[in-house]
Structure formats: C-alpha cells, structure tokens
Amino acid sequence: MTKTSDSVLTAMIIEQVDSLYSVYERFDYDWIEFYADNYTAIYPDSPIRHLTKDSLIAQWKQIYAKYDVKLIHRGRPTIIPSEDMAISYNTFNEIFINKENSDTIKNVGTYIINWKRQSDDSWKIVFETLQNH
C-alpha cells in the first residue's frame, strides 16, 4: 500500500464524510454501505457493541417505520489522519418526527467516526460513537 500524505488523506476523508451525509439525507438505507461489514459502536448509556451492517439495517428499519427523520444541520468535519485509518468528527442537528402524532425528538451532538482503508483502497466505517449535547 502506498503511503498517502496527510493532506491528501484529509481531503479523501472529507469527501467520504460529505458523501455519507448526502446519501444519509435521502433517508433510505444506502448510507449503510459506508460501514464495514463488522464495526464497533459506543452509544450513550450503552455498552460497547460489535455490530454488522445487517443489524444496522434492522435498527433503522424500526426507526424509519416510526419516524420521519430530518437532518437540520451538520458541521464541517475535523479529520485526524493516519496511514490507513482516520478519525472524523462533526456536529449534527436532526429531528425525529413521530409518524402517528407528529411529536418531535431533537437529536443534537457530535458524531465521531473511525474510517479504515480496505484492501480495495475504499474507506469504511469501523467504529462510531456520538456525544449528545
């Protein structure tokens, strides 16, 4: 594997984050393709979980069945590059609108992702966490 400069790696990961959000805003399941088949997640008030893309799809099928989700805003990502890994983090502001009664849940925080270069040179999410504000 060829060494990539930090500036090129940072630009590549910013492009990945931008692509992830542009797909996520369609609120279908295509954004899940940005994840490795197996990844690790730490969510607030939860233990460390080792998950699969299939489990992520199942989780979001339940969310999309109950809520319309709207991304209001997201901050520009900050990137911490390394040779075959990078961390990105950015703020987010989204709402979940209950389909039955239109009640809304505001979800604001910081999203932290660990990207890993795959053997085909693509980048996949291998770890995620978030901090609610």
Coordinates of N, CA, C and O in Angstrom, one line a residue:
M1 N 0.9 -1.2 0.0 CA 0.0 0.0 0.0 C 0.9 1.2 0.0 O 1.8 1.3 0.8
T2 N 0.6 2.2 -0.9 CA 1.4 3.4 -1.0 C 1.0 4.4 0.1 O -0.2 4.5 0.5
K3 N 2.0 5.0 0.7 CA 1.7 6.0 1.7 C 1.1 7.2 1.1 O 1.5 7.7 0.1
T4 N 0.0 7.6 1.8 CA -0.7 8.8 1.3 C -0.4 10.0 2.3 O -0.4 9.8 3.5
S5 N -0.1 11.2 1.7 CA 0.2 12.3 2.6 C -1.0 12.7 3.4 O -2.2 12.4 3.1
D6 N -0.8 13.3 4.6 CA -1.9 13.7 5.5 C -2.8 14.6 4.8 O -4.1 14.5 5.0
S7 N -2.4 15.5 4.0 CA -3.3 16.5 3.3 C -4.2 15.8 2.3 O -5.4 16.1 2.2
V8 N -3.6 14.8 1.6 CA -4.4 14.1 0.6 C -5.4 13.2 1.4 O -6.6 13.1 1.0
L9 N -4.9 12.5 2.4 CA -5.8 11.7 3.2 C -6.9 12.5 3.9 O -8.1 12.1 3.8
T10 N -6.6 13.7 4.4 CA -7.7 14.5 4.9 C -8.7 14.9 3.9 O -9.9 14.8 4.1
A11 N -8.3 15.2 2.7 CA -9.2 15.6 1.6 C -10.1 14.3 1.2 O -11.3 14.5 1.0
M12 N -9.5 13.2 1.2 CA -10.2 11.9 0.9 C -11.3 11.7 2.0 O -12.5 11.3 1.6
I13 N -11.0 11.8 3.2 CA -11.9 11.6 4.3 C -13.0 12.6 4.3 O -14.2 12.3 4.5
I14 N -12.7 13.9 4.1 CA -13.7 14.9 4.0 C -14.7 14.5 2.9 O -15.9 14.7 3.1
E15 N -14.2 14.1 1.8 CA -15.1 13.7 0.7 C -16.0 12.5 1.1 O -17.2 12.5 0.8
Q16 N -15.4 11.5 1.8 CA -16.2 10.4 2.3 C -17.3 10.9 3.3 O -18.5 10.4 3.2
V17 N -17.0 11.8 4.2 CA -18.0 12.3 5.1 C -19.1 13.1 4.4 O -20.3 12.8 4.6
D18 N -18.7 13.9 3.4 CA -19.7 14.6 2.6 C -20.6 13.7 1.9 O -21.8 13.9 1.8
S19 N -20.0 12.6 1.3 CA -20.8 11.6 0.6 C -21.7 10.9 1.5 O -22.9 10.7 1.2
L20 N -21.2 10.5 2.7 CA -22.1 9.8 3.7 C -23.3 10.7 4.0 O -24.4 10.2 4.0
Y21 N -23.1 11.9 4.3 CA -24.2 12.8 4.6 C -25.2 13.0 3.5 O -26.4 13.1 3.6
S22 N -24.6 13.2 2.3 CA -25.5 13.4 1.1 C -26.4 12.2 0.9 O -27.6 12.3 0.5
V23 N -25.9 11.0 1.1 CA -26.7 9.8 1.0 C -27.6 9.7 2.2 O -28.8 9.3 2.1
Y24 N -27.1 9.9 3.4 CA -28.0 9.8 4.6 C -29.2 10.7 4.5 O -30.3 10.3 5.0
E25 N -29.1 11.9 3.9 CA -30.2 12.9 3.8 C -31.3 12.3 3.0 O -32.4 12.9 3.0
R26 N -31.1 11.3 2.2 CA -32.2 10.7 1.4 C -33.1 9.8 2.3 O -34.2 9.4 1.9
F27 N -32.6 9.4 3.4 CA -33.3 8.6 4.4 C -33.8 7.3 3.8 O -34.9 6.9 4.0
D28 N -32.9 6.7 3.0 CA -33.1 5.3 2.7 C -31.9 4.5 3.3 O -31.4 5.0 4.3
Y29 N -31.6 3.3 2.9 CA -30.6 2.5 3.6 C -29.2 2.6 2.9 O -28.3 1.9 3.3
D30 N -29.1 3.3 1.8 CA -27.8 3.3 1.0 C -26.6 3.8 1.8 O -25.5 3.4 1.6
W31 N -26.9 4.7 2.8 CA -25.7 5.2 3.6 C -25.1 4.1 4.4 O -23.9 4.2 4.8
I32 N -25.7 3.0 4.6 CA -25.2 1.9 5.4 C -24.0 1.3 4.7 O -23.1 0.6 5.3
E33 N -23.9 1.5 3.4 CA -22.8 0.9 2.6 C -21.5 1.6 3.0 O -20.4 1.1 2.6
F34 N -21.5 2.7 3.7 CA -20.3 3.3 4.1 C -19.6 2.5 5.3 O -18.5 2.8 5.7
Y35 N -20.4 1.6 5.9 CA -19.9 0.8 7.0 C -19.2 -0.5 6.6 O -19.6 -1.1 5.6
A36 N -18.2 -0.9 7.3 CA -17.6 -2.2 7.1 C -18.6 -3.2 7.5 O -19.6 -2.9 8.3
D37 N -18.5 -4.4 7.0 CA -19.5 -5.5 7.4 C -19.6 -5.7 8.9 O -20.7 -6.0 9.4
N38 N -18.5 -5.5 9.6 CA -18.5 -5.6 11.0 C -17.8 -4.3 11.6 O -16.8 -3.9 11.1
Y39 N -18.5 -3.7 12.5 CA -18.0 -2.5 13.1 C -18.3 -2.4 14.6 O -19.1 -3.3 15.1
T40 N -17.7 -1.5 15.3 CA -17.9 -1.4 16.7 C -18.6 0.0 17.0 O -18.3 1.0 16.3
A41 N -19.5 0.0 17.9 CA -20.2 1.2 18.3 C -20.3 1.4 19.8 O -20.4 0.4 20.5
I42 N -20.2 2.7 20.2 CA -20.5 3.0 21.6 C -21.5 4.2 21.5 O -21.2 5.2 21.0
Y43 N -22.7 3.9 22.0 CA -23.7 4.9 22.0 C -24.0 5.3 23.5 O -23.7 4.5 24.4
P44 N -24.5 6.5 23.7 CA -24.7 7.0 25.1 C -25.6 6.0 25.9 O -26.5 5.4 25.3
D45 N -25.2 5.7 27.1 CA -25.9 4.8 28.0 C -26.0 3.4 27.5 O -26.9 2.7 27.8
S46 N -25.0 3.0 26.7 CA -24.9 1.6 26.2 C -23.5 1.1 26.4 O -22.6 1.8 26.4
P47 N -23.4 -0.3 26.4 CA -22.1 -0.9 26.4 C -21.5 -0.9 25.0 O -22.2 -0.5 24.1
I48 N -20.2 -1.2 24.9 CA -19.6 -1.3 23.6 C -20.3 -2.4 22.9 O -20.5 -3.5 23.4
R49 N -20.6 -2.2 21.6 CA -21.3 -3.2 20.8 C -20.6 -3.5 19.5 O -20.1 -2.6 18.9
H50 N -20.5 -4.8 19.2 CA -19.9 -5.2 18.0 C -21.0 -5.5 17.0 O -21.8 -6.4 17.4
L51 N -21.2 -4.8 16.0 CA -22.4 -4.9 15.1 C -22.0 -5.2 13.7 O -20.9 -5.2 13.3
T52 N -23.1 -5.5 12.9 CA -22.9 -5.8 11.5 C -23.8 -4.8 10.7 O -24.7 -4.2 11.3
K53 N -23.5 -4.7 9.4 CA -24.4 -3.8 8.6 C -25.8 -4.3 8.6 O -26.7 -3.5 8.6
D54 N -26.0 -5.6 8.7 CA -27.4 -6.2 8.7 C -28.1 -5.7 10.0 O -29.3 -5.4 10.0
S55 N -27.4 -5.7 11.1 CA -28.0 -5.3 12.4 C -28.3 -3.8 12.3 O -29.3 -3.3 12.9
L56 N -27.5 -3.0 11.6 CA -27.8 -1.6 11.4 C -29.0 -1.3 10.6 O -29.8 -0.5 10.9
I57 N -29.2 -2.1 9.5 CA -30.4 -2.0 8.7 C -31.6 -2.3 9.5 O -32.6 -1.6 9.5
A58 N -31.5 -3.4 10.3 CA -32.7 -3.8 11.2 C -33.0 -2.7 12.1 O -34.2 -2.3 12.3
Q59 N -32.0 -2.1 12.7 CA -32.3 -1.0 13.7 C -32.9 0.2 13.0 O -33.9 0.8 13.5
W60 N -32.5 0.6 11.8 CA -33.0 1.7 11.1 C -34.4 1.5 10.5 O -35.2 2.4 10.3
K61 N -34.6 0.2 10.1 CA -36.0 -0.1 9.7 C -37.0 0.2 10.7 O -38.1 0.7 10.5
Q62 N -36.7 -0.1 12.0 CA -37.6 0.2 13.1 C -37.7 1.7 13.3 O -38.8 2.3 13.5
I63 N -36.6 2.5 13.2 CA -36.7 3.9 13.3 C -37.5 4.5 12.2 O -38.4 5.3 12.4
Y64 N -37.2 4.1 10.9 CA -37.9 4.7 9.8 C -39.4 4.3 9.8 O -40.2 5.1 9.2
A65 N -39.7 3.2 10.4 CA -41.2 2.8 10.5 C -41.9 3.8 11.4 O -43.1 4.0 11.2
K66 N -41.3 4.2 12.4 CA -41.9 5.1 13.4 C -41.7 6.6 13.2 O -42.6 7.4 13.5
Y67 N -40.6 7.0 12.6 CA -40.3 8.4 12.5 C -39.9 8.8 11.1 O -39.3 8.0 10.3
D68 N -40.2 10.0 10.8 CA -39.6 10.7 9.6 C -38.4 11.4 10.2 O -38.5 12.0 11.3
V69 N -37.2 11.3 9.6 CA -36.0 11.9 10.1 C -35.6 13.0 9.2 O -35.6 12.9 8.0
K70 N -35.2 14.1 9.8 CA -34.8 15.3 9.1 C -33.4 15.8 9.6 O -33.3 16.1 10.8
L71 N -32.4 15.9 8.8 CA -31.2 16.4 9.2 C -31.3 18.0 9.0 O -31.5 18.4 7.9
I72 N -31.2 18.7 10.1 CA -31.3 20.2 10.0 C -30.0 20.8 9.7 O -29.9 21.7 8.8
H73 N -28.9 20.3 10.3 CA -27.6 20.9 10.0 C -26.5 19.9 10.5 O -26.8 19.1 11.3
R74 N -25.4 20.0 9.8 CA -24.2 19.3 10.3 C -23.0 20.1 10.1 O -22.9 20.9 9.2
G75 N -22.1 20.0 11.1 CA -20.9 20.8 11.0 C -19.9 20.2 10.0 O -19.9 19.1 9.6
R76 N -18.9 21.1 9.6 CA -17.8 20.6 8.8 C -17.0 19.6 9.6 O -16.7 19.8 10.8
P77 N -16.5 18.5 9.0 CA -15.7 17.5 9.7 C -14.3 18.0 10.0 O -13.7 18.7 9.2
T78 N -13.9 17.6 11.2 CA -12.4 17.7 11.5 C -11.9 16.3 11.3 O -12.5 15.3 11.7
I79 N -10.7 16.3 10.7 CA -10.1 15.0 10.4 C -8.8 14.8 11.1 O -7.9 15.7 11.2
I80 N -8.6 13.6 11.7 CA -7.3 13.2 12.2 C -6.8 12.1 11.4 O -7.3 10.9 11.5
P81 N -5.8 12.3 10.5 CA -5.4 11.3 9.6 C -4.3 10.4 10.1 O -3.5 10.8 10.9
S82 N -4.2 9.2 9.6 CA -3.1 8.3 9.8 C -3.0 7.5 8.5 O -3.8 7.7 7.5
E83 N -2.0 6.6 8.4 CA -1.8 6.0 7.1 C -3.0 5.2 6.5 O -3.3 5.4 5.4
D84 N -3.5 4.3 7.3 CA -4.6 3.5 6.7 C -5.9 3.7 7.6 O -6.9 2.9 7.4
M85 N -5.9 4.7 8.4 CA -7.0 5.0 9.3 C -7.2 6.5 9.4 O -6.2 7.2 9.2
A86 N -8.4 6.9 9.7 CA -8.6 8.3 10.0 C -9.8 8.5 10.9 O -10.7 7.6 10.9
I87 N -9.8 9.5 11.7 CA -10.9 9.8 12.6 C -11.5 11.1 12.0 O -10.8 12.0 11.7
S88 N -12.9 11.1 12.0 CA -13.6 12.3 11.6 C -14.6 12.6 12.7 O -15.1 11.7 13.3
Y89 N -14.8 13.9 13.0 CA -15.9 14.3 13.9 C -16.5 15.6 13.5 O -15.8 16.4 12.9
N90 N -17.8 15.7 13.7 CA -18.5 16.9 13.3 C -19.8 16.9 14.2 O -20.3 15.9 14.7
T91 N -20.3 18.1 14.3 CA -21.6 18.3 15.0 C -22.7 17.9 14.0 O -22.6 17.8 12.8
F92 N -23.9 17.6 14.6 CA -25.1 17.3 13.9 C -26.3 17.8 14.6 O -26.3 18.0 15.9
N93 N -27.4 18.1 13.9 CA -28.6 18.6 14.5 C -29.7 17.9 13.6 O -29.8 18.3 12.4
E94 N -30.5 17.0 14.2 CA -31.5 16.4 13.4 C -32.7 16.2 14.3 O -32.7 16.3 15.5
I95 N -33.9 16.0 13.6 CA -35.1 15.7 14.4 C -35.8 14.4 13.9 O -35.6 14.1 12.7
F96 N -36.4 13.8 14.8 CA -37.2 12.6 14.5 C -38.6 13.0 14.8 O -39.0 13.4 15.9
I97 N -39.5 12.8 13.7 CA -40.9 13.2 13.8 C -41.7 12.0 13.9 O -41.7 11.2 12.9
N98 N -42.4 11.8 15.0 CA -43.3 10.6 15.1 C -44.4 10.6 14.0 O -45.1 11.6 13.9
K99 N -44.5 9.5 13.3 CA -45.5 9.5 12.2 C -46.9 9.5 12.7 O -47.8 9.8 11.9
E100 N -47.1 9.0 13.9 CA -48.5 8.9 14.4 C -49.0 10.2 15.0 O -50.2 10.6 14.7
N101 N -48.2 10.9 15.8 CA -48.7 12.1 16.5 C -47.9 13.4 16.2 O -48.2 14.4 16.8
S102 N -46.9 13.3 15.3 CA -46.1 14.4 14.9 C -45.2 15.0 16.0 O -44.7 16.1 15.9
D103 N -45.1 14.3 17.2 CA -44.2 14.7 18.2 C -42.8 14.7 17.7 O -42.5 13.8 16.9
T104 N -41.9 15.6 18.1 CA -40.6 15.6 17.6 C -39.6 15.3 18.7 O -39.8 15.7 19.9
I105 N -38.5 14.6 18.4 CA -37.4 14.4 19.3 C -36.2 15.1 18.6 O -35.9 14.8 17.4
K106 N -35.6 16.0 19.3 CA -34.4 16.7 18.8 C -33.2 15.9 19.2 O -33.0 15.5 20.3
N107 N -32.3 15.7 18.2 CA -31.1 15.0 18.4 C -29.9 15.8 18.0 O -29.7 16.0 16.8
V108 N -29.2 16.4 18.9 CA -28.1 17.3 18.6 C -26.8 16.8 19.3 O -26.9 16.4 20.5
G109 N -25.7 16.8 18.6 CA -24.5 16.3 19.2 C -23.3 16.3 18.3 O -23.3 17.1 17.3
T110 N -22.3 15.5 18.7 CA -21.1 15.3 17.9 C -21.0 13.9 17.5 O -21.1 13.0 18.3
Y111 N -20.7 13.7 16.2 CA -20.6 12.3 15.6 C -19.1 12.0 15.4 O -18.4 12.8 14.7
I112 N -18.6 10.9 15.9 CA -17.2 10.6 15.8 C -17.1 9.2 15.1 O -17.7 8.3 15.5
I113 N -16.3 9.2 14.0 CA -16.2 8.0 13.2 C -14.7 7.7 13.0 O -13.9 8.5 12.8
N114 N -14.4 6.4 13.0 CA -13.1 5.9 12.7 C -13.2 5.2 11.3 O -14.0 4.2 11.2
W115 N -12.5 5.7 10.3 CA -12.5 5.2 9.0 C -11.3 4.3 8.8 O -10.2 4.6 9.3
K116 N -11.4 3.2 8.1 CA -10.3 2.3 7.8 C -10.2 2.0 6.3 O -11.2 1.7 5.7
R117 N -9.0 2.1 5.8 CA -8.8 1.8 4.4 C -8.9 0.3 4.2 O -8.3 -0.5 5.0
Q118 N -9.7 -0.1 3.2 CA -9.9 -1.5 2.9 C -8.9 -2.0 1.9 O -8.2 -1.2 1.3
S119 N -8.8 -3.3 1.7 CA -7.8 -3.9 0.8 C -8.1 -3.4 -0.6 O -7.1 -3.3 -1.4
D120 N -9.3 -3.0 -1.0 CA -9.6 -2.4 -2.3 C -9.4 -0.9 -2.4 O -9.7 -0.3 -3.4
D121 N -8.8 -0.3 -1.4 CA -8.5 1.1 -1.2 C -9.7 2.0 -1.0 O -9.6 3.2 -0.9
S122 N -10.9 1.3 -0.7 CA -12.1 2.1 -0.3 C -11.9 2.4 1.2 O -11.1 1.8 1.9
W123 N -12.8 3.3 1.7 CA -12.7 3.6 3.1 C -14.1 3.2 3.7 O -15.1 3.5 3.2
K124 N -14.1 2.5 4.8 CA -15.3 2.1 5.5 C -15.2 2.5 7.0 O -14.2 2.6 7.6
I125 N -16.4 2.7 7.6 CA -16.6 3.0 9.0 C -16.4 1.7 9.8 O -17.1 0.7 9.5
V126 N -15.4 1.7 10.7 CA -15.2 0.5 11.5 C -15.5 0.8 13.0 O -15.6 -0.1 13.8
F127 N -15.8 2.1 13.3 CA -16.1 2.5 14.7 C -16.9 3.8 14.6 O -16.6 4.7 13.8
E128 N -18.0 3.8 15.5 CA -18.7 5.1 15.6 C -19.1 5.3 17.0 O -19.3 4.4 17.8
T129 N -19.2 6.6 17.4 CA -19.8 7.0 18.6 C -20.4 8.3 18.5 O -20.1 9.0 17.5
L130 N -21.2 8.8 19.4 CA -21.7 10.1 19.4 C -21.8 10.6 20.8 O -21.9 9.9 21.7
Q131 N -21.8 11.9 20.9 CA -21.9 12.6 22.2 C -23.1 13.5 22.0 O -23.1 14.4 21.1
N132 N -24.2 13.3 22.7 CA -25.3 14.2 22.7 C -25.0 15.5 23.5 O -24.4 15.4 24.5
H133 N -25.5 16.6 22.9 CA -25.2 17.9 23.6 C -26.4 18.3 24.4 O -27.5 17.9 24.2

